[in-house]
PDB file of C-alpha atoms in Angstrom:
ATOM      1  CA  LEU A   1      10.554  10.527  14.818  1.00  0.00           C
ATOM      2  CA  GLY A   2      11.733  10.175  11.253  1.00  0.00           C
ATOM      3  CA  LEU A   3      10.365   8.347   8.238  1.00  0.00           C
ATOM      4  CA  GLY A   4      11.991   6.075   5.693  1.00  0.00           C
ATOM      5  CA  ILE A   5      10.450   5.853   2.226  1.00  0.00           C
ATOM      6  CA  ASP A   6      11.196   2.973  -0.111  1.00  0.00           C
ATOM      7  CA  LEU A   7      10.125   3.795  -3.669  1.00  0.00           C
ATOM      8  CA  GLY A   8       9.362   0.924  -5.982  1.00  0.00           C
ATOM      9  CA  VAL A   9       7.630  -0.318  -9.095  1.00  0.00           C
ATOM     10  CA  LYS A  10       5.227  -2.790  -7.470  1.00  0.00           C
ATOM     11  CA  GLU A  11       4.013  -0.268  -4.881  1.00  0.00           C
ATOM     12  CA  PHE A  12       4.771   3.412  -5.463  1.00  0.00           C
ATOM     13  CA  ALA A  13       6.046   4.032  -1.944  1.00  0.00           C
ATOM     14  CA  VAL A  14       6.284   1.977   1.242  1.00  0.00           C
ATOM     15  CA  ILE A  15       6.694   4.185   4.301  1.00  0.00           C
ATOM     16  CA  SER A  16       8.255   3.056   7.564  1.00  0.00           C
ATOM     17  CA  ASN A  17       5.108   4.006   9.553  1.00  0.00           C
ATOM     18  CA  GLY A  18       3.313   1.177   7.755  1.00  0.00           C
ATOM     19  CA  THR A  19       1.586   3.247   5.079  1.00  0.00           C
ATOM     20  CA  VAL A  20       1.668   1.826   1.569  1.00  0.00           C
ATOM     21  CA  LYS A  21       1.041   4.103  -1.409  1.00  0.00           C
ATOM     22  CA  LYS A  22      -0.251   2.035  -4.294  1.00  0.00           C
ATOM     23  CA  ASN A  23       1.143   2.175  -7.806  1.00  0.00           C
ATOM     24  CA  ILE A  24      -1.362   4.507  -9.476  1.00  0.00           C
ATOM     25  CA  ASN A  25      -0.504   3.118 -12.923  1.00  0.00           C
ATOM     26  CA  LYS A  26      -2.255  -0.105 -11.969  1.00  0.00           C
ATOM     27  CA  THR A  27      -5.595   1.611 -11.313  1.00  0.00           C
ATOM     28  CA  ALA A  28      -8.480   0.947 -13.694  1.00  0.00           C
ATOM     29  CA  LYS A  29      -8.786   4.630 -14.608  1.00  0.00           C
ATOM     30  CA  LEU A  30      -5.195   4.975 -15.801  1.00  0.00           C
ATOM     31  CA  LYS A  31      -5.185   1.594 -17.522  1.00  0.00           C
ATOM     32  CA  LYS A  32      -8.254   2.685 -19.467  1.00  0.00           C
ATOM     33  CA  LEU A  33      -6.627   5.982 -20.460  1.00  0.00           C
ATOM     34  CA  GLU A  34      -3.421   4.224 -21.540  1.00  0.00           C
ATOM     35  CA  LYS A  35      -5.452   1.849 -23.675  1.00  0.00           C
ATOM     36  CA  GLN A  36      -7.259   4.807 -25.223  1.00  0.00           C
ATOM     37  CA  LEU A  37      -3.938   6.535 -25.891  1.00  0.00           C
ATOM     38  CA  LYS A  38      -2.613   3.429 -27.611  1.00  0.00           C
ATOM     39  CA  ARG A  39      -5.680   3.329 -29.839  1.00  0.00           C
ATOM     40  CA  GLU A  40      -5.464   7.032 -30.767  1.00  0.00           C
ATOM     41  CA  GLN A  41      -1.740   6.761 -31.507  1.00  0.00           C
ATOM     42  CA  ARG A  42      -2.354   3.793 -33.768  1.00  0.00           C
ATOM     43  CA  CYS A  43      -5.043   5.781 -35.543  1.00  0.00           C
ATOM     44  CA  LEU A  44      -2.610   8.695 -35.986  1.00  0.00           C
ATOM     45  CA  SER A  45       0.091   6.503 -37.447  1.00  0.00           C
ATOM     46  CA  ARG A  46      -2.436   4.996 -39.859  1.00  0.00           C
ATOM     47  CA  LYS A  47      -3.376   8.495 -41.049  1.00  0.00           C
ATOM     48  CA  TYR A  48       0.298   9.265 -41.714  1.00  0.00           C
ATOM     49  CA  GLU A  49       0.631   6.061 -43.732  1.00  0.00           C
ATOM     50  CA  ASP A  50      -2.474   7.049 -45.690  1.00  0.00           C
ATOM     51  CA  LEU A  51      -1.057  10.468 -46.508  1.00  0.00           C
ATOM     52  CA  LYS A  52       2.010   8.910 -48.153  1.00  0.00           C
ATOM     53  CA  LYS A  53      -0.172   6.978 -50.575  1.00  0.00           C
ATOM     54  CA  ARG A  54      -2.489   9.834 -51.586  1.00  0.00           C
ATOM     55  CA  SER A  55      -2.297  12.426 -54.332  1.00  0.00           C
ATOM     56  CA  LYS A  56      -1.670  16.099 -53.452  1.00  0.00           C
ATOM     57  CA  LYS A  57      -5.299  17.123 -53.863  1.00  0.00           C
ATOM     58  CA  LYS A  58      -6.655  14.522 -51.469  1.00  0.00           C
ATOM     59  CA  GLY A  59      -3.709  15.070 -49.123  1.00  0.00           C
ATOM     60  CA  GLU A  60      -4.973  18.441 -47.854  1.00  0.00           C
ATOM     61  CA  ALA A  61      -8.063  16.963 -46.173  1.00  0.00           C
ATOM     62  CA  THR A  62      -5.939  14.203 -44.675  1.00  0.00           C
ATOM     63  CA  ARG A  63      -3.519  16.778 -43.239  1.00  0.00           C
ATOM     64  CA  GLN A  64      -6.329  18.492 -41.370  1.00  0.00           C
ATOM     65  CA  ASN A  65      -7.479  15.161 -39.984  1.00  0.00           C
ATOM     66  CA  ILE A  66      -3.933  14.419 -38.875  1.00  0.00           C
ATOM     67  CA  GLN A  67      -3.816  17.742 -37.004  1.00  0.00           C
ATOM     68  CA  LYS A  68      -7.065  16.880 -35.201  1.00  0.00           C
ATOM     69  CA  GLN A  69      -5.704  13.475 -34.268  1.00  0.00           C
ATOM     70  CA  VAL A  70      -2.432  14.981 -32.975  1.00  0.00           C
ATOM     71  CA  VAL A  71      -4.436  17.237 -30.648  1.00  0.00           C
ATOM     72  CA  LYS A  72      -6.407  14.215 -29.398  1.00  0.00           C
ATOM     73  CA  VAL A  73      -3.204  12.330 -28.581  1.00  0.00           C
ATOM     74  CA  GLN A  74      -1.671  15.369 -26.853  1.00  0.00           C
ATOM     75  CA  LYS A  75      -4.769  15.876 -24.702  1.00  0.00           C
ATOM     76  CA  LEU A  76      -4.616  12.269 -23.529  1.00  0.00           C
ATOM     77  CA  HIS A  77      -0.904  12.604 -22.725  1.00  0.00           C
ATOM     78  CA  HIS A  78      -1.656  15.725 -20.673  1.00  0.00           C
ATOM     79  CA  ARG A  79      -4.494  14.056 -18.840  1.00  0.00           C
ATOM     80  CA  ILE A  80      -2.426  11.024 -17.860  1.00  0.00           C
ATOM     81  CA  ASP A  81       0.447  13.309 -16.856  1.00  0.00           C
ATOM     82  CA  HIS A  82      -1.787  15.453 -14.651  1.00  0.00           C
ATOM     83  CA  ILE A  83      -3.272  12.436 -12.875  1.00  0.00           C
ATOM     84  CA  ARG A  84       0.220  11.142 -12.025  1.00  0.00           C
ATOM     85  CA  ALA A  85       1.488  14.556 -10.912  1.00  0.00           C
ATOM     86  CA  ASP A  86      -1.605  15.077  -8.760  1.00  0.00           C
ATOM     87  CA  TYR A  87      -1.054  11.697  -7.097  1.00  0.00           C
ATOM     88  CA  ILE A  88       2.573  12.592  -6.313  1.00  0.00           C
ATOM     89  CA  ASN A  89       1.503  15.927  -4.817  1.00  0.00           C
ATOM     90  CA  LYS A  90      -1.145  14.286  -2.632  1.00  0.00           C
ATOM     91  CA  THR A  91       1.264  11.582  -1.470  1.00  0.00           C
ATOM     92  CA  ILE A  92       3.899  14.165  -0.514  1.00  0.00           C
ATOM     93  CA  GLY A  93       1.249  16.261   1.202  1.00  0.00           C
ATOM     94  CA  GLU A  94       0.165  13.317   3.340  1.00  0.00           C
ATOM     95  CA  ILE A  95       3.756  12.418   4.236  1.00  0.00           C
ATOM     96  CA  VAL A  96       4.655  15.987   5.236  1.00  0.00           C
ATOM     97  CA  LYS A  97       1.442  16.400   7.297  1.00  0.00           C
ATOM     98  CA  THR A  98       2.649  13.713   9.724  1.00  0.00           C
ATOM     99  CA  LYS A  99       5.426  16.236  10.638  1.00  0.00           C
ATOM    100  CA  PRO A 100       8.394  13.829  10.824  1.00  0.00           C
ATOM    101  CA  SER A 101      11.710  15.215  12.110  1.00  0.00           C
ATOM    102  CA  TYR A 102      13.439  13.874   9.012  1.00  0.00           C
ATOM    103  CA  ILE A 103      12.634  11.877   5.862  1.00  0.00           C
ATOM    104  CA  THR A 104      15.049   9.415   4.294  1.00  0.00           C
ATOM    105  CA  ILE A 105      14.885   8.277   0.685  1.00  0.00           C
ATOM    106  CA  GLU A 106      17.278   6.400  -1.573  1.00  0.00           C
ATOM    107  CA  ASP A 107      19.251   8.088  -4.310  1.00  0.00           C
ATOM    108  CA  LEU A 108      17.764   6.023  -7.132  1.00  0.00           C
ATOM    109  CA  ASN A 109      19.704   5.311 -10.281  1.00  0.00           C
ATOM    110  CA  VAL A 110      16.760   6.065 -12.554  1.00  0.00           C
ATOM    111  CA  SER A 111      18.761   6.206 -15.801  1.00  0.00           C
ATOM    112  CA  GLY A 112      20.240   2.809 -14.949  1.00  0.00           C
ATOM    113  CA  MET A 113      16.765   1.366 -14.332  1.00  0.00           C
ATOM    114  CA  MET A 114      15.584   2.770 -17.643  1.00  0.00           C
ATOM    115  CA  LYS A 115      18.142   0.605 -19.442  1.00  0.00           C
ATOM    116  CA  ASN A 116      16.263  -2.516 -18.397  1.00  0.00           C
ATOM    117  CA  ARG A 117      13.738  -2.769 -21.216  1.00  0.00           C
ATOM    118  CA  HIS A 118      11.348  -4.884 -19.112  1.00  0.00           C
ATOM    119  CA  LEU A 119      11.203  -2.213 -16.422  1.00  0.00           C
ATOM    120  CA  SER A 120      11.746   1.029 -18.317  1.00  0.00           C
ATOM    121  CA  LYS A 121       8.079   1.849 -19.009  1.00  0.00           C
ATOM    122  CA  ALA A 122       7.052   1.060 -15.426  1.00  0.00           C
ATOM    123  CA  VAL A 123       9.922   3.142 -14.023  1.00  0.00           C
ATOM    124  CA  ALA A 124       9.203   6.092 -16.325  1.00  0.00           C
ATOM    125  CA  SER A 125       5.526   6.163 -15.395  1.00  0.00           C
ATOM    126  CA  GLN A 126       6.352   6.229 -11.667  1.00  0.00           C
ATOM    127  CA  LYS A 127       8.070   9.640 -12.021  1.00  0.00           C
ATOM    128  CA  PHE A 128      10.636   9.043  -9.237  1.00  0.00           C
ATOM    129  CA  TYR A 129      12.674  12.091 -10.189  1.00  0.00           C
ATOM    130  CA  GLU A 130       9.652  14.376  -9.988  1.00  0.00           C
ATOM    131  CA  PHE A 131       8.746  12.834  -6.625  1.00  0.00           C
ATOM    132  CA  ARG A 132      12.208  13.561  -5.242  1.00  0.00           C
ATOM    133  CA  ASN A 133      12.235  17.157  -6.532  1.00  0.00           C
ATOM    134  CA  LYS A 134       8.814  17.943  -5.108  1.00  0.00           C
ATOM    135  CA  LEU A 135       9.653  16.250  -1.812  1.00  0.00           C
ATOM    136  CA  GLU A 136      12.835  18.342  -1.527  1.00  0.00           C
ATOM    137  CA  ALA A 137      10.842  21.529  -2.081  1.00  0.00           C
ATOM    138  CA  LYS A 138       8.143  20.558   0.463  1.00  0.00           C
ATOM    139  CA  CYS A 139      10.755  19.604   3.052  1.00  0.00           C
ATOM    140  CA  ARG A 140      12.439  22.990   2.652  1.00  0.00           C
ATOM    141  CA  GLU A 141       9.076  24.695   3.033  1.00  0.00           C
ATOM    142  CA  PHE A 142       8.202  22.840   6.243  1.00  0.00           C
ATOM    143  CA  GLY A 143      11.724  22.756   7.668  1.00  0.00           C
ATOM    144  CA  ILE A 144      12.002  18.960   7.537  1.00  0.00           C
ATOM    145  CA  GLU A 145      15.434  17.447   7.038  1.00  0.00           C
ATOM    146  CA  LEU A 146      15.624  15.311   3.896  1.00  0.00           C
ATOM    147  CA  ARG A 147      18.286  12.619   4.000  1.00  0.00           C
ATOM    148  CA  ILE A 148      19.324  10.972   0.763  1.00  0.00           C
ATOM    149  CA  VAL A 149      21.015   7.621   1.161  1.00  0.00           C
ATOM    150  CA  ASP A 150      23.761   6.509  -1.188  1.00  0.00           C
ATOM    151  CA  ARG A 151      22.431   4.310  -4.012  1.00  0.00           C
ATOM    152  CA  TRP A 152      24.765   1.448  -3.002  1.00  0.00           C
ATOM    153  CA  TYR A 153      23.305   1.205   0.509  1.00  0.00           C
ATOM    154  CA  PRO A 154      21.758  -2.305   0.762  1.00  0.00           C
ATOM    155  CA  SER A 155      18.415  -1.176   2.235  1.00  0.00           C
ATOM    156  CA  SER A 156      16.497  -4.163   0.834  1.00  0.00           C
ATOM    157  CA  ARG A 157      19.135  -6.766   1.698  1.00  0.00           C
ATOM    158  CA  LEU A 158      19.776  -5.695   5.281  1.00  0.00           C
ATOM    159  CA  CYS A 159      17.891  -7.393   8.129  1.00  0.00           C
ATOM    160  CA  HIS A 160      16.224  -4.764  10.302  1.00  0.00           C
ATOM    161  CA  GLU A 161      16.656  -6.887  13.447  1.00  0.00           C
ATOM    162  CA  CYS A 162      20.148  -8.409  13.335  1.00  0.00           C
ATOM    163  CA  ARG A 163      21.720  -6.180  10.613  1.00  0.00           C
ATOM    164  CA  ARG A 164      22.821  -9.220   8.627  1.00  0.00           C
ATOM    165  CA  ILE A 165      23.066  -8.723   4.854  1.00  0.00           C
ATOM    166  CA  LYS A 166      21.261 -11.246   2.702  1.00  0.00           C
ATOM    167  CA  SER A 167      23.248 -11.131  -0.529  1.00  0.00           C
ATOM    168  CA  ASP A 168      21.179 -13.691  -2.448  1.00  0.00           C
ATOM    169  CA  LEU A 169      17.944 -11.661  -2.320  1.00  0.00           C
ATOM    170  CA  LYS A 170      16.300 -11.663  -5.752  1.00  0.00           C
ATOM    171  CA  LEU A 171      13.910  -9.056  -7.179  1.00  0.00           C
ATOM    172  CA  SER A 172      11.170 -11.679  -7.194  1.00  0.00           C
ATOM    173  CA  ASP A 173      11.466 -12.264  -3.415  1.00  0.00           C
ATOM    174  CA  ARG A 174       8.685 -10.076  -2.027  1.00  0.00           C
ATOM    175  CA  GLU A 175       9.134 -11.259   1.584  1.00  0.00           C
ATOM    176  CA  TYR A 176      12.287 -10.766   3.637  1.00  0.00           C
ATOM    177  CA  ILE A 177      13.028 -13.830   5.754  1.00  0.00           C
ATOM    178  CA  CYS A 178      16.191 -13.735   7.862  1.00  0.00           C
ATOM    179  CA  GLU A 179      18.044 -16.529   9.688  1.00  0.00           C
ATOM    180  CA  CYS A 180      17.405 -14.733  12.986  1.00  0.00           C
ATOM    181  CA  GLY A 181      13.667 -15.375  12.572  1.00  0.00           C
ATOM    182  CA  TYR A 182      12.778 -11.877  11.372  1.00  0.00           C
ATOM    183  CA  HIS A 183      10.085 -11.929   8.686  1.00  0.00           C
ATOM    184  CA  ALA A 184       8.582  -8.880   6.954  1.00  0.00           C
ATOM    185  CA  ASP A 185       7.542  -7.461   3.621  1.00  0.00           C
ATOM    186  CA  ARG A 186      10.696  -6.731   1.647  1.00  0.00           C
ATOM    187  CA  ASP A 187       9.864  -3.073   0.914  1.00  0.00           C
ATOM    188  CA  TYR A 188       8.733  -2.404   4.484  1.00  0.00           C
ATOM    189  CA  ASN A 189      12.013  -3.831   5.764  1.00  0.00           C
ATOM    190  CA  ALA A 190      13.882  -1.491   3.380  1.00  0.00           C
ATOM    191  CA  SER A 191      11.896   1.536   4.578  1.00  0.00           C
ATOM    192  CA  LEU A 192      12.770   0.725   8.220  1.00  0.00           C
ATOM    193  CA  ASN A 193      16.445   0.454   7.303  1.00  0.00           C
ATOM    194  CA  LEU A 194      16.282   3.786   5.501  1.00  0.00           C
ATOM    195  CA  ARG A 195      14.619   5.394   8.516  1.00  0.00           C
ATOM    196  CA  ASP A 196      17.357   4.150  10.866  1.00  0.00           C
TER     197      ASP A 196
END
């Protein structure tokens, strides 16, 4: 039996076996770290502004403080990065452990999504590209076939029951309701279509 994985911004991944991997960026821990990062970055930028106004003599001490602040910001970046990478690794590990005969994912147009300024930060923090690369490597290691579906395949718009395409489906529609009476979560419906 194969698996279909629908990657998204609301939930990180919805898998056709019914498993939903939450968006880790919405957890309290990461939100707190992001807030902290924002604060430290603001502090760093203030120190730079200060340096411009000072005389050379006083500037030396400020420069050392700036260096310390830079290190603080870098450490936070690393920490957030590691948490996300770890989550991706664990998710892939869990998926591969179920030993599916094949896994299907969409070929996402990440650079296109990044152009939408409302979505770009959310898309960047999901690390879809990293997920795909690591999944490819794991599949090779375990001998699982990885199928990548063309990005124009209407996985979200297609009804899993009657195969009818619902062309007026908006991003805000979280439920998929078809004329044939089929009703499911939009992302779950997409993952079933990807699996098949």
